[in-house]
Coordinates of C-alpha atoms in Angstrom, one line a residue:
X1 CA 0.0 0.0 0.0
X2 CA 1.4 3.3 -1.1
X3 CA 0.2 6.6 0.3
X4 CA 0.8 9.8 -1.8
X5 CA 0.5 13.1 0.0
X6 CA 0.0 16.3 -2.0
X7 CA 0.3 19.9 -1.3
X8 CA 0.0 23.4 -2.6
X9 CA 3.7 23.8 -2.9
X10 CA 6.8 21.8 -3.4
X11 CA 7.6 21.7 0.3
X12 CA 5.9 20.5 3.5
X13 CA 3.4 21.1 5.1
X14 CA 1.3 18.7 3.2
X15 CA -1.3 20.7 1.5
X16 CA -4.7 21.7 0.9
X17 CA -5.5 18.1 0.2
X18 CA -4.4 14.6 0.9
X19 CA -5.0 11.6 -1.2
X20 CA -4.5 8.0 -0.5
X21 CA -3.8 5.1 -2.9
X22 CA -5.1 2.3 -0.8
X23 CA -5.2 -1.2 -2.2
X24 CA -8.3 -2.7 -0.9
X25 CA -9.4 -6.2 -0.1
X26 CA -13.1 -5.8 0.2
X27 CA -14.6 -8.6 2.2
X28 CA -18.0 -8.4 3.9
X29 CA -17.7 -8.7 7.7
X30 CA -20.4 -9.4 10.2
X31 CA -21.0 -7.8 13.6
X32 CA -20.5 -9.9 16.7
X33 CA -24.1 -9.1 17.5
X34 CA -27.2 -8.3 15.4
X35 CA -26.6 -4.6 15.5
X36 CA -23.5 -2.5 15.4
X37 CA -24.4 -0.5 18.5
X38 CA -25.4 -3.2 21.0
X39 CA -21.9 -3.8 22.2
X40 CA -21.0 -0.1 22.5
X41 CA -23.2 3.0 22.9
X42 CA -21.1 4.9 20.4
X43 CA -21.8 4.2 16.7
X44 CA -18.7 2.7 15.0
X45 CA -17.2 1.5 18.3
X46 CA -17.4 -2.0 19.7
X47 CA -16.5 -5.6 18.9
X48 CA -17.2 -7.0 15.5
X49 CA -16.3 -10.3 13.7
X50 CA -13.9 -10.3 10.8
X51 CA -13.2 -13.7 9.2
X52 CA -14.3 -15.4 12.3
X53 CA -12.1 -13.3 14.6
X54 CA -13.4 -10.7 17.0
X55 CA -11.8 -7.3 16.6
X56 CA -12.2 -4.0 18.4
X57 CA -13.6 -1.2 16.1
X58 CA -12.9 2.5 16.7
X59 CA -15.1 5.1 15.0
X60 CA -13.4 7.5 12.6
X61 CA -16.2 10.0 12.6
X62 CA -19.1 11.2 14.7
X63 CA -21.6 9.2 12.9
X64 CA -19.6 6.0 13.2
X65 CA -20.1 5.2 9.5
X66 CA -16.4 4.4 9.3
X67 CA -14.3 2.5 11.7
X68 CA -10.6 1.4 12.0
X69 CA -9.3 -1.9 13.5
X70 CA -6.0 -3.4 14.1
X71 CA -4.5 -6.2 11.9
X72 CA -1.3 -8.1 11.7
X73 CA 0.0 -5.2 9.6
X74 CA -0.6 -2.8 12.5
X75 CA 1.6 -4.8 14.7
X76 CA 4.3 -5.0 12.0
X77 CA 4.3 -1.2 11.6
X78 CA 4.4 -0.7 15.4
X79 CA 7.4 -2.9 15.5
X80 CA 9.0 -1.0 12.7
X81 CA 8.3 2.2 14.6
X82 CA 10.9 1.1 17.1
X83 CA 13.5 0.9 14.4
X84 CA 16.5 3.2 15.2
X85 CA 16.8 5.9 12.5
X86 CA 20.0 7.9 11.8
X87 CA 19.0 11.5 12.2
X88 CA 21.5 12.8 9.6
X89 CA 20.2 10.2 7.1
X90 CA 16.6 11.2 7.8
X91 CA 17.4 14.9 7.4
X92 CA 19.2 14.2 4.1
X93 CA 16.2 12.2 2.8
X94 CA 13.6 14.8 3.7
X95 CA 15.7 17.6 2.2
X96 CA 15.6 15.9 -1.2
X97 CA 12.2 17.3 -1.9
X98 CA 12.5 17.2 -5.7
X99 CA 13.1 13.4 -5.8
X100 CA 10.3 12.7 -3.3
X101 CA 7.9 15.0 -5.2
X102 CA 8.7 13.4 -8.5
X103 CA 7.9 9.9 -7.3
X104 CA 4.6 11.1 -5.9
X105 CA 3.8 12.9 -9.1
X106 CA 4.3 9.7 -11.0
X107 CA 1.9 7.9 -8.7
X108 CA -0.7 10.6 -8.9
X109 CA -0.5 10.6 -12.7
X110 CA -0.9 6.8 -12.7
X111 CA -4.1 7.0 -10.5
X112 CA -5.7 9.4 -13.0
X113 CA -5.4 6.7 -15.6
X114 CA -6.4 3.8 -13.3
X115 CA -10.1 4.3 -13.0
X116 CA -12.4 1.5 -14.0
X117 CA -13.3 3.2 -17.3
X118 CA -9.7 2.8 -18.4
X119 CA -10.2 -1.0 -18.2
X120 CA -12.9 -1.9 -20.7
X121 CA -12.8 -5.7 -20.1
X122 CA -13.3 -5.3 -16.4
X123 CA -16.0 -2.6 -16.9
X124 CA -17.9 -4.7 -19.4
X125 CA -17.7 -7.8 -17.2
X126 CA -19.0 -5.8 -14.2
X127 CA -21.8 -4.3 -16.2
X128 CA -22.9 -7.7 -17.5
X129 CA -22.9 -9.4 -14.2
X130 CA -24.7 -6.5 -12.6
X131 CA -27.4 -6.7 -15.3
X132 CA -27.7 -10.4 -15.0
X133 CA -27.9 -10.3 -11.2
X134 CA -30.8 -7.9 -11.5
X135 CA -32.6 -10.0 -14.2
X136 CA -32.3 -13.1 -12.0
X137 CA -34.7 -11.7 -9.5
X138 CA -38.5 -11.6 -9.8
X139 CA -40.3 -8.6 -11.4
X140 CA -41.7 -7.6 -8.1
X141 CA -38.3 -7.8 -6.4
X142 CA -36.7 -5.7 -9.3
X143 CA -39.3 -3.0 -8.6
X144 CA -38.3 -3.0 -5.0
X145 CA -34.6 -2.6 -5.9
X146 CA -35.4 0.2 -8.3
X147 CA -37.4 2.0 -5.5
X148 CA -34.5 1.5 -3.0
X149 CA -32.0 2.9 -5.6
X150 CA -34.3 5.9 -6.2
X151 CA -34.3 6.7 -2.5
X152 CA -30.5 6.1 -2.2
X153 CA -29.6 8.3 -5.1
X154 CA -32.0 11.1 -4.3
X155 CA -30.7 14.5 -3.2
X156 CA -32.9 14.5 -0.1
X157 CA -30.4 12.9 2.3
X158 CA -32.0 9.5 2.2
X159 CA -28.6 7.9 1.6
X160 CA -27.5 9.2 5.0
X161 CA -30.6 7.8 6.7
X162 CA -30.3 4.5 4.8
X163 CA -26.7 4.1 6.0
X164 CA -27.9 4.7 9.6
X165 CA -30.5 2.0 9.1
X166 CA -27.9 -0.5 7.8
X167 CA -25.8 0.2 10.9
X168 CA -28.6 -1.4 12.9
X169 CA -30.5 1.7 14.2
X170 CA -34.3 1.5 14.0
X171 CA -35.0 5.2 14.3
X172 CA -33.1 8.5 13.8
X173 CA -33.6 9.5 17.5
X174 CA -32.1 6.2 18.6
X175 CA -29.1 6.9 16.5
X176 CA -28.7 10.4 17.7
X177 CA -28.9 9.4 21.3
X178 CA -26.2 6.9 20.8
X179 CA -24.0 9.6 19.2
X180 CA -24.3 12.2 21.8
X181 CA -26.0 12.5 25.2
X182 CA -27.3 16.0 24.2
X183 CA -29.8 14.2 22.0
X184 CA -31.6 12.7 25.0
X185 CA -33.2 16.2 25.0
X186 CA -36.0 16.0 22.4
X187 CA -35.6 19.6 21.5
X188 CA -32.1 18.9 20.3
X189 CA -33.4 16.1 18.2
X190 CA -36.0 18.4 16.7
X191 CA -33.3 20.9 15.9
X192 CA -31.2 18.3 14.2
X193 CA -34.2 17.1 12.1
X194 CA -34.9 20.7 11.1
X195 CA -31.3 21.5 10.1
X196 CA -31.1 18.2 8.2
X197 CA -34.3 19.0 6.3
X198 CA -33.2 22.5 5.4
X199 CA -29.8 21.3 4.3
X200 CA -31.2 18.7 1.9
X201 CA -34.1 20.9 0.9
X202 CA -36.7 18.5 2.3
X203 CA -38.1 21.4 4.4
X204 CA -38.8 24.9 3.2
X205 CA -38.1 27.5 5.9
X206 CA -41.2 29.2 7.2
X207 CA -39.7 31.4 9.9
X208 CA -42.1 34.1 11.2
X209 CA -44.8 32.9 8.8
X210 CA -48.4 34.1 9.6
X211 CA -49.9 31.3 7.5
X212 CA -51.1 28.7 10.0
X213 CA -51.6 26.1 7.3
X214 CA -48.1 26.6 6.0
X215 CA -46.7 26.3 9.5
X216 CA -48.8 23.1 10.1
X217 CA -47.6 21.6 6.9
X218 CA -44.0 22.4 7.9
X219 CA -44.4 20.6 11.2
X220 CA -46.0 17.6 9.5
X221 CA -43.1 17.4 7.1
X222 CA -40.6 17.7 9.9
X223 CA -42.4 14.9 11.8
X224 CA -42.3 12.7 8.7
X225 CA -38.6 13.3 8.3
X226 CA -38.0 12.4 11.9
X227 CA -39.7 9.0 11.5
X228 CA -38.5 8.4 7.8
X229 CA -36.2 5.5 8.7
X230 CA -38.9 3.4 10.3
X231 CA -41.8 4.6 8.2
X232 CA -40.1 4.5 4.7
X233 CA -36.5 3.6 4.4
X234 CA -35.8 0.6 6.6
X235 CA -37.3 -1.9 4.2
X236 CA -35.7 -0.5 1.0
X237 CA -32.3 -0.3 2.9
X238 CA -32.5 -4.0 3.7
X239 CA -33.7 -4.8 0.1
X240 CA -30.8 -2.9 -1.4
X241 CA -28.2 -4.3 1.0
X242 CA -29.4 -7.9 0.4
X243 CA -29.2 -7.4 -3.4
X244 CA -25.7 -6.1 -3.2
X245 CA -24.5 -8.7 -0.7
X246 CA -25.8 -11.5 -3.0
X247 CA -24.2 -10.1 -6.2
X248 CA -21.4 -12.0 -7.9
X249 CA -18.1 -11.0 -6.4
X250 CA -15.9 -8.3 -8.0
X251 CA -12.2 -9.2 -8.4
X252 CA -9.1 -7.3 -9.7
X253 CA -11.1 -4.2 -10.3
X254 CA -9.9 -0.6 -9.7
X255 CA -12.3 1.7 -7.9
X256 CA -12.1 5.3 -6.8
X257 CA -13.8 7.1 -4.0
X258 CA -13.7 10.8 -3.4
X259 CA -14.7 12.3 0.0
X260 CA -14.5 15.5 1.9
X261 CA -12.8 15.4 5.3
X262 CA -15.5 16.9 7.4
X263 CA -17.1 15.3 10.4
X264 CA -20.8 15.9 10.6
X265 CA -23.7 13.7 11.8
X266 CA -25.8 14.8 8.9
X267 CA -23.5 13.5 6.2
X268 CA -21.3 10.5 5.2
X269 CA -18.1 12.6 5.6
X270 CA -15.1 11.2 7.5
X271 CA -12.7 12.8 9.9
X272 CA -9.7 13.1 7.6
X273 CA -7.1 13.4 10.4
X274 CA -8.4 10.3 12.1
X275 CA -8.5 8.4 8.9
X276 CA -5.0 9.3 7.8
X277 CA -3.6 8.6 11.2
X278 CA -5.2 5.1 11.2
X279 CA -3.8 4.4 7.7
X280 CA -0.3 5.5 8.7
X281 CA -0.6 3.2 11.7
X282 CA -1.4 0.2 9.5
X283 CA -5.0 -0.2 10.6
X284 CA -7.7 -1.5 8.3
X285 CA -10.7 0.7 7.5
X286 CA -14.3 -0.6 7.6
X287 CA -17.2 1.1 5.9
X288 CA -20.1 0.4 8.2
X289 CA -22.8 1.6 5.7
X290 CA -23.0 1.3 2.0
X291 CA -19.8 2.0 0.1
X292 CA -20.2 4.2 -2.9
X293 CA -17.4 4.3 -5.4
X294 CA -16.8 5.8 -8.9
X295 CA -15.8 4.3 -12.2
X296 CA -14.4 7.6 -13.4
X297 CA -11.6 9.7 -12.0
X298 CA -13.3 13.1 -12.6
X299 CA -16.4 12.0 -10.6
X300 CA -14.2 10.9 -7.7
X301 CA -12.4 14.3 -7.7
X302 CA -15.8 16.0 -7.7
X303 CA -16.7 14.2 -4.5
X304 CA -13.4 15.4 -3.0
X305 CA -14.9 18.9 -3.3
X306 CA -12.5 19.7 -6.1
X307 CA -13.0 20.3 -9.8
X308 CA -9.9 18.9 -11.4
X309 CA -6.7 17.0 -10.6
X310 CA -4.5 20.1 -10.5
X311 CA -6.3 21.5 -7.4
X312 CA -5.3 18.5 -5.4
X313 CA -2.0 20.4 -5.1
X314 CA 1.6 19.4 -5.9
X315 CA 2.4 15.9 -4.7
X316 CA 5.0 15.9 -1.9
X317 CA 5.8 12.3 -1.1
X318 CA 4.7 8.6 -1.5
X319 CA 4.9 6.3 1.5
X320 CA 5.0 2.5 0.9
X321 CA 3.5 1.1 4.1
X322 CA 4.3 -2.5 3.0
X323 CA 8.1 -1.7 2.9
X324 CA 10.3 -2.2 5.9
X325 CA 13.0 0.0 4.3
X326 CA 14.4 2.7 6.6
X327 CA 13.5 5.4 4.0
X328 CA 9.8 4.5 4.1
X329 CA 9.8 4.5 7.9
X330 CA 11.3 8.0 7.9
X331 CA 8.6 9.2 5.6
X332 CA 5.9 7.5 7.6
X333 CA 7.0 9.1 10.9
X334 CA 7.4 12.5 9.1
X335 CA 3.8 12.3 7.8
X336 CA 2.6 11.5 11.3
X337 CA 4.5 14.5 12.7
X338 CA 2.9 16.8 10.1
X339 CA -0.5 15.5 11.0
X340 CA 0.0 15.9 14.7
X341 CA 1.3 19.5 14.2
X342 CA -1.7 20.4 12.2
X343 CA 0.4 20.9 9.1
X344 CA -1.5 18.4 7.0
X345 CA -4.9 19.4 5.6
X346 CA -7.1 16.4 5.1
X347 CA -10.1 18.3 3.8
X348 CA -10.1 16.3 0.5
X349 CA -9.5 12.5 0.4
X350 CA -9.2 10.3 -2.7
X351 CA -9.2 6.5 -2.1
X352 CA -7.7 4.3 -4.8
X353 CA -8.8 0.7 -4.2
X354 CA -8.7 -2.6 -5.9
X355 CA -11.7 -4.8 -5.2
X356 CA -11.0 -8.4 -4.3
X357 CA -14.1 -10.4 -3.5
X358 CA -16.2 -7.3 -3.2
X359 CA -20.0 -7.5 -3.1
X360 CA -21.5 -4.8 -5.2
X361 CA -22.9 -3.8 -8.6
X362 CA -22.8 -1.1 -11.2
X363 CA -25.9 1.0 -10.6
X364 CA -26.1 2.2 -14.2
X365 CA -26.1 -1.4 -15.5
X366 CA -28.5 -2.5 -12.8
X367 CA -31.0 0.2 -13.8
X368 CA -30.5 -0.6 -17.5
X369 CA -31.4 -4.3 -17.1
X370 CA -31.8 -4.9 -20.8
X371 CA -29.2 -2.4 -22.1
X372 CA -31.8 0.3 -22.5
X373 CA -32.7 3.1 -20.2
X374 CA -31.4 6.2 -18.5
X375 CA -27.8 6.4 -17.5
X376 CA -26.7 8.6 -14.6
X377 CA -23.9 11.1 -15.2
X378 CA -22.1 9.5 -12.2
X379 CA -21.1 5.9 -13.0
X380 CA -21.5 4.6 -9.5
X381 CA -20.3 1.2 -8.3
X382 CA -22.2 0.5 -5.0
X383 CA -21.0 -2.0 -2.4
X384 CA -22.9 -3.6 0.3
X385 CA -22.5 -2.4 3.9
X386 CA -19.5 -3.6 6.1
X387 CA -16.8 -3.9 3.5
X388 CA -13.2 -3.1 4.7
X389 CA -9.9 -1.9 3.2
X390 CA -6.8 -3.6 4.5
X391 CA -3.1 -3.5 3.5
X392 CA -2.1 -6.2 1.1

């Protein structure tokens, strides 16, 4: 696993963005219990089962939609962290900024050409198996999958609520109370629902309105949003996840995922600092909800909150976390120091992953069914909940 860091200039600190080339082995994992929060009050924390072994999960964001866990690679990197480093040699290595930057530039250039759309055989195979998997279901079931996809791909924030549902929470208030004790106050829950509805344009602000009917409609819409998981989305979430989980496995397929590094309960953002620190420590990352990826580099960059590759900044260094070479350990420790000093902006994150045994489908191909129908501008490859990325 190699980790390129990029920046706004040819020197550290590392940038207005950080991007990670993370080779992924996506394998579905199951919770040690029926719901992800029954072991621990905090979403994303607790004990889960990975390949038959119980592991401790640590949330990487407030919502708990991503977690990190220790692996054998974590212990190997911890051991490597005790390696004595010659200070003069380390200083000499870090001073050679041009060489480090050139290596990172080459990797970033390779990633731009390594999206799924650059590999027609894999893309065609994935489209065909996604279409066949949809057609293998009954007409009634296909209608249910289409409905679930309409919810998930809407702009109304349903994808956030569906992820909460797949994490095992039956209602939005239950989830919020598990996240923060402040939400044991119903007024705070109502405030969250209102802000969520306004953010995703589900509610239209009626502040100081004298129209009683308008105010009444607003309150009804807010109540419907508050109970939307149990009233509307729980069934479609389960239907979609089951369809994805039962799909033919995806192997040797490059996937990209762009994300912004915020940390809010009303989105699927991830705490960029916590994520990068976990990766540098050799931990595996689990996506507790659905995992949305892109077949096209430009779309992934858009989800980073950027418009083109150049705004990711000038690459600074590439860190090979699989290598025990002293040079790579110097770079790893240096990146951790930058992060701890607040000199590494993780506001934009680009994951480059290779699917191995992943359970998911191409949404465009799924909705086409018989090679006819509307194609979304975003060519999304959607994975079932509880996939993980680990070093290979």
